[in-house]
CSV table of C-alpha atoms in Angstrom, one decimal:
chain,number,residue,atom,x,y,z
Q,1,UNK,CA,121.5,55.3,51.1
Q,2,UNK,CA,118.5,57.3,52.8
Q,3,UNK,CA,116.9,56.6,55.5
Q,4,UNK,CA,113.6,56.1,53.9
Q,5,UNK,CA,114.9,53.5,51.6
Q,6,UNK,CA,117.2,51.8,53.7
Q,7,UNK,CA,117.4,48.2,54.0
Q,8,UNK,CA,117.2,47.8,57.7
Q,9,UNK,CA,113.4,47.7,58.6
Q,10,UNK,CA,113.9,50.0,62.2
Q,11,UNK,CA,115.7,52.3,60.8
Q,12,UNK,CA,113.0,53.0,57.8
Q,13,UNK,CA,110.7,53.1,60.1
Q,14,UNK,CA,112.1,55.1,62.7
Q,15,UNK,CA,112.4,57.6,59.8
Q,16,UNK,CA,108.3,57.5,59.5
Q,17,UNK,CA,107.9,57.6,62.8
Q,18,UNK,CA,109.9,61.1,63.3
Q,19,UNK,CA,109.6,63.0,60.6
Q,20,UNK,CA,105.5,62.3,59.9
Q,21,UNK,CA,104.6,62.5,63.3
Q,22,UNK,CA,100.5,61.9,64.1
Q,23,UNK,CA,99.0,65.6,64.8
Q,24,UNK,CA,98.3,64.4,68.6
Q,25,UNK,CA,101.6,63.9,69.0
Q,26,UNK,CA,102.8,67.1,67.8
Q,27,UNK,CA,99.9,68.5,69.9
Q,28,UNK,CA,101.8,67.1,73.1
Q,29,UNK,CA,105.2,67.3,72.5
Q,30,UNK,CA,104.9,71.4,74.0
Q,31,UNK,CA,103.7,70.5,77.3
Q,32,UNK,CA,106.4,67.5,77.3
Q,33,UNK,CA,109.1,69.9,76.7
Q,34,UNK,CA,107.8,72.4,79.5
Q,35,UNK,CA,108.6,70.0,81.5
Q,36,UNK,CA,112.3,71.2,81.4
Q,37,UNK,CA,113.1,67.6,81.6
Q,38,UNK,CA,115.4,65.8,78.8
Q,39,UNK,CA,113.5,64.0,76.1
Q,40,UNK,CA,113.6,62.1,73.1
Q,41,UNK,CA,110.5,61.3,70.8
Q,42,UNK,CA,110.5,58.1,68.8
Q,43,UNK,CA,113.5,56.5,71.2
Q,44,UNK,CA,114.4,53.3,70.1
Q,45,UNK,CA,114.5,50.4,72.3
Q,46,UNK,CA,115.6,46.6,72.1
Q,47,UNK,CA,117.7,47.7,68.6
Q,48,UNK,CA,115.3,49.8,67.2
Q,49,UNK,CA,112.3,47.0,67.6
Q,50,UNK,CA,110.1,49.3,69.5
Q,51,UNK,CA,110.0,53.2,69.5
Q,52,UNK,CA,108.5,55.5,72.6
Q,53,UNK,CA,106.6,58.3,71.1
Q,54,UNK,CA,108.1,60.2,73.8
Q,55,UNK,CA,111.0,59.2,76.4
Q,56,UNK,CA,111.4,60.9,79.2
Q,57,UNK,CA,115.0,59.6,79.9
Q,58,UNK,CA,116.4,60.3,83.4
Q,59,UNK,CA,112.6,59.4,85.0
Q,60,UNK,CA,112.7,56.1,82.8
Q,61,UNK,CA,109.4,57.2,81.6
Q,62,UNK,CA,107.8,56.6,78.2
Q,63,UNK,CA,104.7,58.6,77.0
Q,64,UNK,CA,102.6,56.7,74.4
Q,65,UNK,CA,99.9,59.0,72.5
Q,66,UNK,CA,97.9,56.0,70.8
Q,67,UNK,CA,95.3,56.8,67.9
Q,68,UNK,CA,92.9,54.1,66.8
Q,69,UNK,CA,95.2,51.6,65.5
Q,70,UNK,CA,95.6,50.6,69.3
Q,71,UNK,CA,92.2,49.4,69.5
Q,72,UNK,CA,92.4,46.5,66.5
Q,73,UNK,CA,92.4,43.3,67.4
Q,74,UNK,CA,95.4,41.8,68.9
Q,75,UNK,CA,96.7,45.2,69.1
Q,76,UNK,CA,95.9,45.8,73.0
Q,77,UNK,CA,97.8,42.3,74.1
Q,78,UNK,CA,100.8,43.4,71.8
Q,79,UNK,CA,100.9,46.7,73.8
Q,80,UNK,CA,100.5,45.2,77.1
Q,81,UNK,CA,103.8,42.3,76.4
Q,82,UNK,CA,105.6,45.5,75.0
Q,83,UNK,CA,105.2,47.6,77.8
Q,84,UNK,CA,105.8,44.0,80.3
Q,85,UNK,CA,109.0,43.9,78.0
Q,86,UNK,CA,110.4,47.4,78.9
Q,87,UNK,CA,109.3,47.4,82.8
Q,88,UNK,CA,112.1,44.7,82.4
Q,89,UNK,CA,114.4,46.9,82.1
Q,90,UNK,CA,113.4,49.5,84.4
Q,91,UNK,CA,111.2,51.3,81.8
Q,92,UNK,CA,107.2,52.9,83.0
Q,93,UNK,CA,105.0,53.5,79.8
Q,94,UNK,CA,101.8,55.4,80.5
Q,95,UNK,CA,99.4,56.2,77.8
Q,96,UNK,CA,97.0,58.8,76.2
Q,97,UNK,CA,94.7,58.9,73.6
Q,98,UNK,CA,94.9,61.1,70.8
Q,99,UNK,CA,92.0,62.5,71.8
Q,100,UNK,CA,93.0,63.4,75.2
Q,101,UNK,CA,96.6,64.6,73.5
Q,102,UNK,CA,94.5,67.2,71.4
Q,103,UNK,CA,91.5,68.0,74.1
Q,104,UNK,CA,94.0,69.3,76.7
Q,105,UNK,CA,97.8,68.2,76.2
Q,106,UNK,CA,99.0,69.8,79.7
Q,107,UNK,CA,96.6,68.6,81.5
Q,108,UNK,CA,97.1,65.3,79.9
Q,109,UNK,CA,100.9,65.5,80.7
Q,110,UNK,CA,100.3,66.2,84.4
Q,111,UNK,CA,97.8,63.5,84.8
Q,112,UNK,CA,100.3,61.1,83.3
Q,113,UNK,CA,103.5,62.2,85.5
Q,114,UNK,CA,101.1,62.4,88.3
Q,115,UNK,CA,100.1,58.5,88.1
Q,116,UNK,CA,103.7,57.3,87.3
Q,117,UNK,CA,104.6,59.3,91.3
Q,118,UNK,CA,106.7,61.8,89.5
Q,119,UNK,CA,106.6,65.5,90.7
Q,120,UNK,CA,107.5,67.2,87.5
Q,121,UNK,CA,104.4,69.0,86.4
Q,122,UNK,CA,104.0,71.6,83.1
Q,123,UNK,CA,104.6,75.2,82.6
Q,124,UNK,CA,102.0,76.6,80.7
Q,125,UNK,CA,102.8,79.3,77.8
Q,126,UNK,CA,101.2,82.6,79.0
């Protein structure tokens, strides 16, 4: 059965979530991987009920590029018991907007890695 038609709900839409990744994402995910660092995008947590748009795994650090659908109602509260949900167990979620993804992903990266304490910062292509 494939993934995109399979009857478990996470894994469907883990599928969606990794292979039709949101331009600001894609924007990002350069100066994420100059980190050097080891990360996953769309890591599953709690079975698969949430996904980190990108994980950086030994720092326990999740990177969330949210577009608009952050700003509908209710949406805010669910992000705030999610991320309450990881810091249990040991996970920090910082977030961007796409907008600030696109605009100026490495300085975006650093300003995130800055505010979690952490001193990795990105290597810039040139």
């Amino acid at each position: 059965m494939a993934w995109t038609t399979s009857k478990n709900p996470n894994l469907s839409k883990w599928w969606t979530l990794y292979f039709k990744e949101p331009v600001a994402e894609r924007a990002i995910e350069p100066a994420i991987a100059s980190l050097g660092r080891r990360y996953r995008s769309q890591h599953p947590f709690l079975g698969g009920r949430y996904f980190g748009d990108f994980v950086l795994l030994d720092d326990r650090l999740i990177i969330e590029v949210d577009g608009d659908s952050h700003r509908k109602k209710g949406a805010p509260e669910a992000d705030r018991a999610r991320d309450e949900r990881l810091a249990e167990d040991g996970w920090q979620t910082l977030r961007c907007t796409n907008a600030e993804a696109l605009a100026a992903p490495y300085d975006t990266v650093d300003r995130l890695l800055t505010r979690a304490g952490l001193p990795w910062r990105t290597r810039r292509p040139g």
